[in-house]
Tab-separated table of C-alpha atoms in Angstrom:
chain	number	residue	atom	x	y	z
A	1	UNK	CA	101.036	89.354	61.493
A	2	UNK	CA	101.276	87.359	58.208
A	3	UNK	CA	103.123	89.601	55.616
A	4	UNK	CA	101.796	90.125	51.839
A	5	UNK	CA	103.290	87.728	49.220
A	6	UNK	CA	105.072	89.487	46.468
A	7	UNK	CA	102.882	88.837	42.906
A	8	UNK	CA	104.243	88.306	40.088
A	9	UNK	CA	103.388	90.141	36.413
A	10	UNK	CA	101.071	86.875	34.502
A	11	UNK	CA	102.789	85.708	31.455
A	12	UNK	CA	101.310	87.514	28.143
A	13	UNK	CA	98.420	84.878	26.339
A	14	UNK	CA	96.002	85.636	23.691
A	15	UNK	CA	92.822	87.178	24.425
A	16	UNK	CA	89.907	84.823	24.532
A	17	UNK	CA	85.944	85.651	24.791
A	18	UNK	CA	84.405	85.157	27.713
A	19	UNK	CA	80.792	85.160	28.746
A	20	UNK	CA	79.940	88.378	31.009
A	21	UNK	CA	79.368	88.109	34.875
A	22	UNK	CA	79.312	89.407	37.833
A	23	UNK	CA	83.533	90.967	38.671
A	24	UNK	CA	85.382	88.490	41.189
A	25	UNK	CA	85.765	90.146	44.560
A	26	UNK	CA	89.602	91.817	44.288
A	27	UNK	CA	91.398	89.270	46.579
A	28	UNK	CA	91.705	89.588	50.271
A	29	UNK	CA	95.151	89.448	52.034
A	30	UNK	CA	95.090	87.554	55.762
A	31	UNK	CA	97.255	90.938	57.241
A	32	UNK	CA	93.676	92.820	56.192
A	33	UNK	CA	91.404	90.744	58.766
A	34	UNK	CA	93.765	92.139	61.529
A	35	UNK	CA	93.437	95.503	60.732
A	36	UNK	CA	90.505	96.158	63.009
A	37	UNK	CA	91.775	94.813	65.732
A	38	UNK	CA	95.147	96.165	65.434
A	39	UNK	CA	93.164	99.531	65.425
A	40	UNK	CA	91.637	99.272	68.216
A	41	UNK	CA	94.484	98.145	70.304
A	42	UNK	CA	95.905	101.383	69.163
A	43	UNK	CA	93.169	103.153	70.543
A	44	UNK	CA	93.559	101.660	73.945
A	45	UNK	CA	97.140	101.992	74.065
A	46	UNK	CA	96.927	105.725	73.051
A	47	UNK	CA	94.049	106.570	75.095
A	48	UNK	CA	92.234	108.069	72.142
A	49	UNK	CA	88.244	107.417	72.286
A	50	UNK	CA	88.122	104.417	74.502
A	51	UNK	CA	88.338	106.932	77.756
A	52	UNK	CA	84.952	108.722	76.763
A	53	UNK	CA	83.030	106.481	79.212
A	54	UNK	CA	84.343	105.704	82.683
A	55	UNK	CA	83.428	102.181	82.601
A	56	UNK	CA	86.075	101.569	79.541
A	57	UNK	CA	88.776	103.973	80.889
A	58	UNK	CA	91.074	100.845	81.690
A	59	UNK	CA	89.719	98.087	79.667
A	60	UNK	CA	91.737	95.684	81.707
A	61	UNK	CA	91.612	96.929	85.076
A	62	UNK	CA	89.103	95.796	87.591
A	63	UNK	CA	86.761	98.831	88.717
A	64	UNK	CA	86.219	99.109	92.272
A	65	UNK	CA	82.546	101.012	93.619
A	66	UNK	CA	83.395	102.482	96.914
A	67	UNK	CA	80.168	103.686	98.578
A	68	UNK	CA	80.244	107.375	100.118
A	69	UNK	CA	77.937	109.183	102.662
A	70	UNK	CA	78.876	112.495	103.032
A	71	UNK	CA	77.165	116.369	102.644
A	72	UNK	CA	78.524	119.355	101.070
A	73	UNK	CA	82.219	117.972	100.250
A	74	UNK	CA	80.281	115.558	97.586
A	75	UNK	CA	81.525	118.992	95.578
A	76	UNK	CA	84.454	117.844	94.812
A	77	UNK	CA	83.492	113.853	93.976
A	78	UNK	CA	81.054	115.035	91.617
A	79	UNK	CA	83.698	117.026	89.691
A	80	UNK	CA	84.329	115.316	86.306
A	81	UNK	CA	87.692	115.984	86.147
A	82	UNK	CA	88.018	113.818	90.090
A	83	UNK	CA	86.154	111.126	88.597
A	84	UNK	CA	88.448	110.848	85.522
A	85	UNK	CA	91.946	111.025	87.826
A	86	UNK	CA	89.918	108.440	90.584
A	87	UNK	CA	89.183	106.288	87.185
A	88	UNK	CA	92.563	105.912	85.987
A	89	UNK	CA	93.601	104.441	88.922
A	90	UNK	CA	90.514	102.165	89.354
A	91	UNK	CA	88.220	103.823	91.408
A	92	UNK	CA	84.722	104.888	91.103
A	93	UNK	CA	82.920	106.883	93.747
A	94	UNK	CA	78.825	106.373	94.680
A	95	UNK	CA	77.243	109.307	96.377
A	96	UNK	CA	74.794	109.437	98.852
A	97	UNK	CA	74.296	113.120	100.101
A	98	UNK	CA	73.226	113.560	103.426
A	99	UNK	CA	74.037	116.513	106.181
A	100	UNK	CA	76.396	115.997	108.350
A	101	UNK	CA	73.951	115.911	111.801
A	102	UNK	CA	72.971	112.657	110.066
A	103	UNK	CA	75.626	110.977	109.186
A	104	UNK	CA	76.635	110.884	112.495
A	105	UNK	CA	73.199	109.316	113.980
A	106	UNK	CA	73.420	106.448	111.304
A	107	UNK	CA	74.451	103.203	111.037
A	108	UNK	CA	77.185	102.691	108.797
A	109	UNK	CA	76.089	99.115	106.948
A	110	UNK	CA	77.329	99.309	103.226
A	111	UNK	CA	79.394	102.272	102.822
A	112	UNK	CA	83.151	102.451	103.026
A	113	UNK	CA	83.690	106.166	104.030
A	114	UNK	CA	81.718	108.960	105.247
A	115	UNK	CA	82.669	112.400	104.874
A	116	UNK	CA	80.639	115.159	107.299
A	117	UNK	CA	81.836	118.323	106.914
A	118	UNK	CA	82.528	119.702	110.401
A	119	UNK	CA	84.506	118.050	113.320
A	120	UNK	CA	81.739	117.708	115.693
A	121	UNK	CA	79.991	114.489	113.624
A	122	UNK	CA	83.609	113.868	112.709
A	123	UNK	CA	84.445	113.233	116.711
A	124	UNK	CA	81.078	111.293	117.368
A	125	UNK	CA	82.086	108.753	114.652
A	126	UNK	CA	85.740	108.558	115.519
A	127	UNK	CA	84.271	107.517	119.220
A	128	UNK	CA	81.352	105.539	118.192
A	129	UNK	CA	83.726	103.384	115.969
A	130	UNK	CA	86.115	102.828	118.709
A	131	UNK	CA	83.508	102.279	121.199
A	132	UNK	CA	82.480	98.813	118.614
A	133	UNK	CA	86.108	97.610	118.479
A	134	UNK	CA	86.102	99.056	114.833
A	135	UNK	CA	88.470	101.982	114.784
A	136	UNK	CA	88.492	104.213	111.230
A	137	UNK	CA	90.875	105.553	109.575
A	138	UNK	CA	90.581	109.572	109.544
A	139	UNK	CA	92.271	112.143	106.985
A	140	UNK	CA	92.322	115.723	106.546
A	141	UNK	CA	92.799	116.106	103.094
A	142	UNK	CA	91.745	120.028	103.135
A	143	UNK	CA	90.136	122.775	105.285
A	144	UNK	CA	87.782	125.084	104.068
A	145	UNK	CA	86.549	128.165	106.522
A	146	UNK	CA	83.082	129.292	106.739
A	147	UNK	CA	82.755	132.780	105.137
A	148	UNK	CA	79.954	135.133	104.069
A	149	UNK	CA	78.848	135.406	100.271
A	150	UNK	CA	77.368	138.528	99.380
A	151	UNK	CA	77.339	141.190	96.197
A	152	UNK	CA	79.006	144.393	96.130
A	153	UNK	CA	76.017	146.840	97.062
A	154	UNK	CA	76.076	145.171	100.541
A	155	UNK	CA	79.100	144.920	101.131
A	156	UNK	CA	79.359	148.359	100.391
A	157	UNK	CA	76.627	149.002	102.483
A	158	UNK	CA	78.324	147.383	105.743
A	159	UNK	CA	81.589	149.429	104.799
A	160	UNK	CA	79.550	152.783	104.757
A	161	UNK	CA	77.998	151.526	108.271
A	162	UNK	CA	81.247	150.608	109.685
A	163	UNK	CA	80.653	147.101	109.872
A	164	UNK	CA	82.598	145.703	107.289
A	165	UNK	CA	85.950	146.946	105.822
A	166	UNK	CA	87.249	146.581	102.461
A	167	UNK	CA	90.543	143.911	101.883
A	168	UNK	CA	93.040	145.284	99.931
A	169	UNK	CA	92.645	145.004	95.862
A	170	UNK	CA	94.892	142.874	94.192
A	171	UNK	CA	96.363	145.973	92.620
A	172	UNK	CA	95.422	149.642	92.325
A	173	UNK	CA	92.181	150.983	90.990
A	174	UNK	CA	90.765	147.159	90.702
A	175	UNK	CA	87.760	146.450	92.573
A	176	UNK	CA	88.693	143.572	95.909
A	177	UNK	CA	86.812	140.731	95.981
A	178	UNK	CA	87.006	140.732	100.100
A	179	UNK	CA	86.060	142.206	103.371
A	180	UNK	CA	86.495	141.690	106.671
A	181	UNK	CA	83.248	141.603	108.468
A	182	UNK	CA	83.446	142.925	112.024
A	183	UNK	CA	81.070	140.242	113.351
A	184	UNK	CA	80.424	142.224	116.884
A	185	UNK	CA	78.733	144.974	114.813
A	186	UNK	CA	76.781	142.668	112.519
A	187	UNK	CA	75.401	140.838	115.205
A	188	UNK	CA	74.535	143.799	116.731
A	189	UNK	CA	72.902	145.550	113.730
A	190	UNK	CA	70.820	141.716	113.413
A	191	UNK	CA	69.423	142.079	117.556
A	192	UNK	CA	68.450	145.628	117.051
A	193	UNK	CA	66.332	144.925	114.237
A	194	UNK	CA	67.957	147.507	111.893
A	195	UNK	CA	67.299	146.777	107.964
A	196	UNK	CA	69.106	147.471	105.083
A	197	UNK	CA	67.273	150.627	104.058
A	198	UNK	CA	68.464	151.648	107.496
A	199	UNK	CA	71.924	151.037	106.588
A	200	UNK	CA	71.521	153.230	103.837
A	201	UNK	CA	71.182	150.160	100.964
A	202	UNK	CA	69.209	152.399	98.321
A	203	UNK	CA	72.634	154.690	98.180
A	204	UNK	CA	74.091	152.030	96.145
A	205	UNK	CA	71.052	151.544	93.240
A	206	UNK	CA	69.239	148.592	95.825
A	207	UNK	CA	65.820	148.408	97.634
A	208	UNK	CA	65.460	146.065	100.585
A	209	UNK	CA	63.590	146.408	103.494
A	210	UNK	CA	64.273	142.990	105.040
A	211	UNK	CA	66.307	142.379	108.211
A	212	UNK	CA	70.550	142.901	108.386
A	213	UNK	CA	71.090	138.993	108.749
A	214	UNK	CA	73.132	136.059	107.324
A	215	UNK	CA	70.843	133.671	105.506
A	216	UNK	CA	71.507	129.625	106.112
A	217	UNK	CA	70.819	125.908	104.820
A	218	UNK	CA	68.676	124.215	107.001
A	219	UNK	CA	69.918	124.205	111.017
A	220	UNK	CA	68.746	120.623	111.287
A	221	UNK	CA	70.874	119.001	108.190
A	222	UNK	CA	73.658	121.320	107.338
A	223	UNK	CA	77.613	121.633	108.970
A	224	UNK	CA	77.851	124.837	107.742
A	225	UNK	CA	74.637	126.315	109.581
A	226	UNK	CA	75.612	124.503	112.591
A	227	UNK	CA	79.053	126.299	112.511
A	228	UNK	CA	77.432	129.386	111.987
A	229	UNK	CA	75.521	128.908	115.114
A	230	UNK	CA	77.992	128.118	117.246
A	231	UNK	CA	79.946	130.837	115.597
A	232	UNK	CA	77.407	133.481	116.474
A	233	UNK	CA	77.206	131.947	119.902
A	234	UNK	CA	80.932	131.891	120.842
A	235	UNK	CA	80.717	136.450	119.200
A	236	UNK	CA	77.602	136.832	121.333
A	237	UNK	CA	78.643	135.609	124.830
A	238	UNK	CA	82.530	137.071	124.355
A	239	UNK	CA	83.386	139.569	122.213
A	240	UNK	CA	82.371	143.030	123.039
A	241	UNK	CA	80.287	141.536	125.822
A	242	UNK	CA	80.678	140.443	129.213
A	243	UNK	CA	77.612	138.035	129.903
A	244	UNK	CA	79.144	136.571	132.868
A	245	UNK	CA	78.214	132.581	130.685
A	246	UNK	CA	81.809	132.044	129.614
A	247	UNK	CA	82.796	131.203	125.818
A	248	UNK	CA	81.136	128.108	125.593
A	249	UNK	CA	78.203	125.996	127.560
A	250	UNK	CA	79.986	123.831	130.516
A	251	UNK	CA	76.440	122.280	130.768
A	252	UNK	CA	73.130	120.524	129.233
A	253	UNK	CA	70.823	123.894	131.087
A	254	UNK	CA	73.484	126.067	129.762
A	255	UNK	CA	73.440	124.848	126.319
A	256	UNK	CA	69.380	125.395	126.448
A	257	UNK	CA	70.201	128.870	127.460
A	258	UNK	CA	73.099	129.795	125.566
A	259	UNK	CA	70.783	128.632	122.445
A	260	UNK	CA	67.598	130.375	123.388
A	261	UNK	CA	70.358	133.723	123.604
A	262	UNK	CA	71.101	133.134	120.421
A	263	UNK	CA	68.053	131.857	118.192
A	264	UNK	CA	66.586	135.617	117.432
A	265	UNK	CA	69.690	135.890	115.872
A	266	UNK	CA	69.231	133.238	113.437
A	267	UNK	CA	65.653	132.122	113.123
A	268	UNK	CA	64.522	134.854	110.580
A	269	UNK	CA	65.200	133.350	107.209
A	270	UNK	CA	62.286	132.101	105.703
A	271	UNK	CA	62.041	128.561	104.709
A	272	UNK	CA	66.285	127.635	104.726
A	273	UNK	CA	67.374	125.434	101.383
A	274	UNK	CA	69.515	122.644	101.321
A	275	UNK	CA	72.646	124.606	100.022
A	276	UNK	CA	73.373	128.086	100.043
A	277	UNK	CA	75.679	128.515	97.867
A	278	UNK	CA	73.222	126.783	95.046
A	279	UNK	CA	71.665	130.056	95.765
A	280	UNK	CA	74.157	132.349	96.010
A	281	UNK	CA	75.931	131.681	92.483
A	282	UNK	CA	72.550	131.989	90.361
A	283	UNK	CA	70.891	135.042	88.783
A	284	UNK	CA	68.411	135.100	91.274
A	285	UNK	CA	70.510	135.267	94.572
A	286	UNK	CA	70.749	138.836	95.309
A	287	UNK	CA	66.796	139.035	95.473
A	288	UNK	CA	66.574	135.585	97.941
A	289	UNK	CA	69.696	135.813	99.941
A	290	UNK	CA	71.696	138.661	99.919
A	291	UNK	CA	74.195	137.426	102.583
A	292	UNK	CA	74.915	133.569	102.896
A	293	UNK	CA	76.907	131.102	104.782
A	294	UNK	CA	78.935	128.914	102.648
A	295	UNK	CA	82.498	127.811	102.703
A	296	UNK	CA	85.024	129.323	101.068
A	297	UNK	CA	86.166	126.556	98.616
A	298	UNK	CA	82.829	127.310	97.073
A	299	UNK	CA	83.671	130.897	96.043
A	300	UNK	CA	86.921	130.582	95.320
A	301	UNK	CA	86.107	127.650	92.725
A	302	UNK	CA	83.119	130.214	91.474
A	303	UNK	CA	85.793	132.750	90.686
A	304	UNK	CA	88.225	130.285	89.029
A	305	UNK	CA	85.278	129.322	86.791
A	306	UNK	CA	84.699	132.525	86.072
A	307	UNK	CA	88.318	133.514	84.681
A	308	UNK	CA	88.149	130.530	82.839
A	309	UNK	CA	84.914	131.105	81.005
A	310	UNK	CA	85.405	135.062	80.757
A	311	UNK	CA	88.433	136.164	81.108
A	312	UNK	CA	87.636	137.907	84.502
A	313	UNK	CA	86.760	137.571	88.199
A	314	UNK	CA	82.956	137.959	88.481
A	315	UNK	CA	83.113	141.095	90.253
A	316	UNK	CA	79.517	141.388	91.508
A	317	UNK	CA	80.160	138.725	94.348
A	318	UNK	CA	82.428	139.327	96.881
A	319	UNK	CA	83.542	137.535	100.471
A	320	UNK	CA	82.391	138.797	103.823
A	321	UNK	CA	85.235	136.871	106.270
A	322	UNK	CA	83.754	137.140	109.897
A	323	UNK	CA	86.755	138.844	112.148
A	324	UNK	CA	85.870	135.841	114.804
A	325	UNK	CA	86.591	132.963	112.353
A	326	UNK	CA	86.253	128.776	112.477
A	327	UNK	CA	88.263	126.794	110.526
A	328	UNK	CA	86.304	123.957	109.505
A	329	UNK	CA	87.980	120.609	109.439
A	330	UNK	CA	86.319	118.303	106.987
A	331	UNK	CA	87.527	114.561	107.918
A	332	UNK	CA	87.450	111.580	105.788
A	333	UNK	CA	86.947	109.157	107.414
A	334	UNK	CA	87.404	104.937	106.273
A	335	UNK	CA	85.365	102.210	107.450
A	336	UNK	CA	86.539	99.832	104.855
A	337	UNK	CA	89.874	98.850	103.094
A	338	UNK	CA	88.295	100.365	99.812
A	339	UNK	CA	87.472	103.366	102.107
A	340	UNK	CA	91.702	103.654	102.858
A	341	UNK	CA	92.839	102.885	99.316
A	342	UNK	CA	90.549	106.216	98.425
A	343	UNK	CA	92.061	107.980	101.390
A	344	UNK	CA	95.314	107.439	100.671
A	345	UNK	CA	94.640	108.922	96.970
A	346	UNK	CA	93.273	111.741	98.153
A	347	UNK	CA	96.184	112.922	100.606
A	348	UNK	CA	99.062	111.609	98.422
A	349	UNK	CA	97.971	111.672	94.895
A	350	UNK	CA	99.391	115.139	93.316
A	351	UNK	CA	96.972	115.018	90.395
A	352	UNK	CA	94.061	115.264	93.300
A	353	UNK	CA	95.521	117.171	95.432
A	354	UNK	CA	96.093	120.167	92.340
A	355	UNK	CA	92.647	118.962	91.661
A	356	UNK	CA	91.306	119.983	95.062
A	357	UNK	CA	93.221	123.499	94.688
A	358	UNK	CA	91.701	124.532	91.444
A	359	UNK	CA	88.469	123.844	93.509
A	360	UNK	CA	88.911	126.431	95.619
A	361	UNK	CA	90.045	124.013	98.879
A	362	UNK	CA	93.459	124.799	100.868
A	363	UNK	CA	94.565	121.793	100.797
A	364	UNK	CA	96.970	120.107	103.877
A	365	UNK	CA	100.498	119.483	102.910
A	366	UNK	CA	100.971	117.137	105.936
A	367	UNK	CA	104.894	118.150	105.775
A	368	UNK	CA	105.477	117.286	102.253
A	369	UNK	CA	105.078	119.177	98.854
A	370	UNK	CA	103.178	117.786	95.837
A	371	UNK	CA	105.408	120.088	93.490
A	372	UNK	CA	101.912	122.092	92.436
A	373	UNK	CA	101.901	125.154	95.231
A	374	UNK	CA	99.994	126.381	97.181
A	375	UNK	CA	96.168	127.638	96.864
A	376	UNK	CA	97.612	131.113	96.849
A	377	UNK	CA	99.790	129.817	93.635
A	378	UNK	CA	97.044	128.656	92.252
A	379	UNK	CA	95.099	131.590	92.322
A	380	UNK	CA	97.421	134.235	91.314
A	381	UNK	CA	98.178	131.842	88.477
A	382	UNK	CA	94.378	132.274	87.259
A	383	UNK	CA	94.321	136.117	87.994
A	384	UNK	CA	91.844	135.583	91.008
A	385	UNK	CA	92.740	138.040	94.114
A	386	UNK	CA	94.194	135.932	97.114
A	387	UNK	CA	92.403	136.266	100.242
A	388	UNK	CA	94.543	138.079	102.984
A	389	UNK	CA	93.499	136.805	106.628
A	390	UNK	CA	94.736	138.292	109.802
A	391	UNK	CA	95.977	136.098	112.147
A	392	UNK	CA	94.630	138.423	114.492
A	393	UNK	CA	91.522	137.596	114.535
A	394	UNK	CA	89.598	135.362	117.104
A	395	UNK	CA	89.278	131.857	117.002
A	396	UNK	CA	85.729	130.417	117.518
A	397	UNK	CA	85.318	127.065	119.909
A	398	UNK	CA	82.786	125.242	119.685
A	399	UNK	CA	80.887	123.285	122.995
A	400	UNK	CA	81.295	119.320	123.874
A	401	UNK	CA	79.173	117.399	120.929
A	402	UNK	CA	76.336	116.442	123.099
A	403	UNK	CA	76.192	120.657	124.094
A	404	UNK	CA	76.605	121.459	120.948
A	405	UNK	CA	73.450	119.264	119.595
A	406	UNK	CA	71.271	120.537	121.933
A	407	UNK	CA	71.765	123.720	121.148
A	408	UNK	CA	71.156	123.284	117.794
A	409	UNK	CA	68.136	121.333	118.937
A	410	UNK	CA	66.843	124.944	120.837
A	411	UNK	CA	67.891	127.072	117.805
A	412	UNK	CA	66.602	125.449	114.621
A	413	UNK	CA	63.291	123.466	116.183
A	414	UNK	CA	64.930	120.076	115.606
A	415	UNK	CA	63.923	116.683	116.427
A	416	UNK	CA	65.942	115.021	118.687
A	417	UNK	CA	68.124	112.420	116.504
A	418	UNK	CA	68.531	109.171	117.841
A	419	UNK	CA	70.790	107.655	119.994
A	420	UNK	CA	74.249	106.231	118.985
A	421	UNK	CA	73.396	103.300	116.094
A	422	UNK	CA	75.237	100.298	116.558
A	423	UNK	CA	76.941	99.285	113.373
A	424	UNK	CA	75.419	95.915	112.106
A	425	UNK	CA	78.137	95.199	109.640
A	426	UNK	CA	80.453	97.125	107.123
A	427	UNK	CA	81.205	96.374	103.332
A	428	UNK	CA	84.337	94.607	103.304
């Protein structure tokens, strides 16, 4: 940078008269023309303004656009504060939302990682990809179990009824957030056709006439109503019950039948949405879906964004945890180089991995700590009641894939999806 010459004071001469014109610009030092770029290196060093947009986060670094097919986990890719911490180190995700059922009846041309929900379309890919000589890379960044979102009146409801019982409170004389739902009973109260005026509903300020039932996404699309099913399956033919069928279909007949056992217990909702939880969280969701499958990184993040906003856990919703339980095992999986470079962010990266936490996930520590805690850290941190699960409680299996799609097929009125695609080529 050139450096200002020192002036001197003009020797003293006599006035003389001048005509008037227009003043002489002041004079303009060469260090001045460098000021404006000197500023705005600052601002890049400093990470002031330039990071407002994405696209300028690291003026110097090449951007890489790695292509995504995946359903309800898109959650936590669409979170700003993910895209930021996947921008700083060069990566930008593209979306394309689609249930998990689908993704694993697709061909696989032009994305770099799909992301189903559930282990089922997880398996068929893992198999399919082998099968074509092109194995993927799978990670299990987090788990998430399938729980029951409902509001306090009905949960109180079930408690009265003996079908649900109260979790205890974080501390004394505070309202808890969770039940446990005793899913033998529920099921039970659903095939006798009792309603929730039967269970005594109006006792706690409500009217509702409608059918004692967990309300679903859509059968056909969604991980989350497919668990369900084969949830309620795996309670109806064991627990409490001796149907002589065995805890899962052994066969393509006994799928048929094990589905047609189940499908009064599930095909009285209405016209399903896409997402539940959509539902669930808005003003409305009381009146349209007073119990609802969803995961349980979806309430948990709720809650956190509650506390944040209020001050306070949004005490009107509350968790129904089914006593028979299934873990669901969301799996990342990489078709592509670009699709391992993200993969190996998401497991390793602390930043994302805290991220995923204060999104409600329990996230894998894959025998190593990230120095941020646990989920359970997390949430007493934030003043949000930590979920206490019994490890007594059942495990739910699931049938063979090709079972478990036809029963799906029986329950929810699907079309048949197509065979296994053949990939015709990947991004590279």
């Amino acid at each position: 940078m050139a450096t200002p010459e020192t002036h001197r004071p003009p020797h003293r001469r006599e006035p003389r008269l001048r005509m008037a014109g227009p003043a002489p610009a002041p004079p303009r030092h060469p260090w001045r023309r460098l000021l404006p770029l000197a500023a705005a290196l600052a601002v890049v060093v400093c990470g002031g303004p330039v990071v407002a947009t994405e696209r300028v986060a690291l003026p110097f670094q090449r951007v890489v656009t790695v292509e995504a097919a995946m359903g309800s986990k898109s959650d936590y890719f669409e979170d700003p504060e993910v895209r930021r911490l996947l921008m700083r180190h060069g990566i930008r995700v593209h979306l394309t939302r689609m249930g998990s059922r689908d993704i694993a009846h697709r061909t696989y041309t032009g994305f770099d990682v799909v992301f189903p929900s559930g282990q089922p379309a997880a398996d068929s890919i893992a198999r399919r990809r082998a099968a074509e000589g092109r194995p993927a890379t799978a990670y299990r960044p987090f788990v998430s179990p399938i729980v029951l979102g409902t509001y306090r009146e009905y949960a109180e409801t079930l408690t009265d009824a003996g079908i649900a019982t109260p979790m205890p409170a974080a501390s004394p004389g505070t309202p808890t957030l969770y039940y446990r739902l005793d899913m033998r009973k529920f099921l039970d109260a659903t095939a006798a056709g009792r309603r929730w005026k039967d269970l005594g509903i109006e006792d706690h300020g409500l009217h509702n006439d409608n059918r004692v039932l967990a309300q679903t996404s859509d059968i056909c699309e969604s991980n989350s109503a497919g668990t369900y099913l084969g949830l309620v399956s795996y309670v109806d033919h064991t627990v409490g019950k001796d149907r002589g069928k065995g805890e899962i279909p052994q066969t393509p007949a006994a799928a048929e039948e094990f589905g047609r056992d189940i499908t009064m217990l599930l095909n009285d909702q209405g016209m399903p949405a896409s997402e539940k939880n959509e539902t669930y969280v808005s003003a409305e969701g009381k009146s349209i879906a007073p119990v609802a499958v969803i995961y349980e990184h979806q309430f948990l993040a709720h809650q956190i964004r509650a506390t944040a906003r209020t001050g306070r856990v949004d005490a009107e919703r509350v968790l129904l945890y089914p006593s028979t339980r299934f873990f669901t095992e969301p799996r990342f999986i990489a078709l592509t180089a670009r699709g391992e470079r993200l993969g190996e962010l998401m497991s390793g990266d602390g930043a994302l991995r805290e991220r995923a936490r204060e999104l409600g996930f329990r996230v894998r520590e894959q025998g190593r700590g990230d120095g941020h805690g646990t989920l359970e850290d997390h949430l007493r941190a934030r003043h949000v009641q930590v979920p206490t699960l019994s490890a007594d409680d059942t495990k739910a299996v699931l049938p063979r894939l090709d079972l478990f799609e036809r029963m799906v097929e029986v329950v929810g009125g699907c079309d048949p999806l197509p065979g296994p695609a053949t990939a015709d080529g990947e991004a590279s």
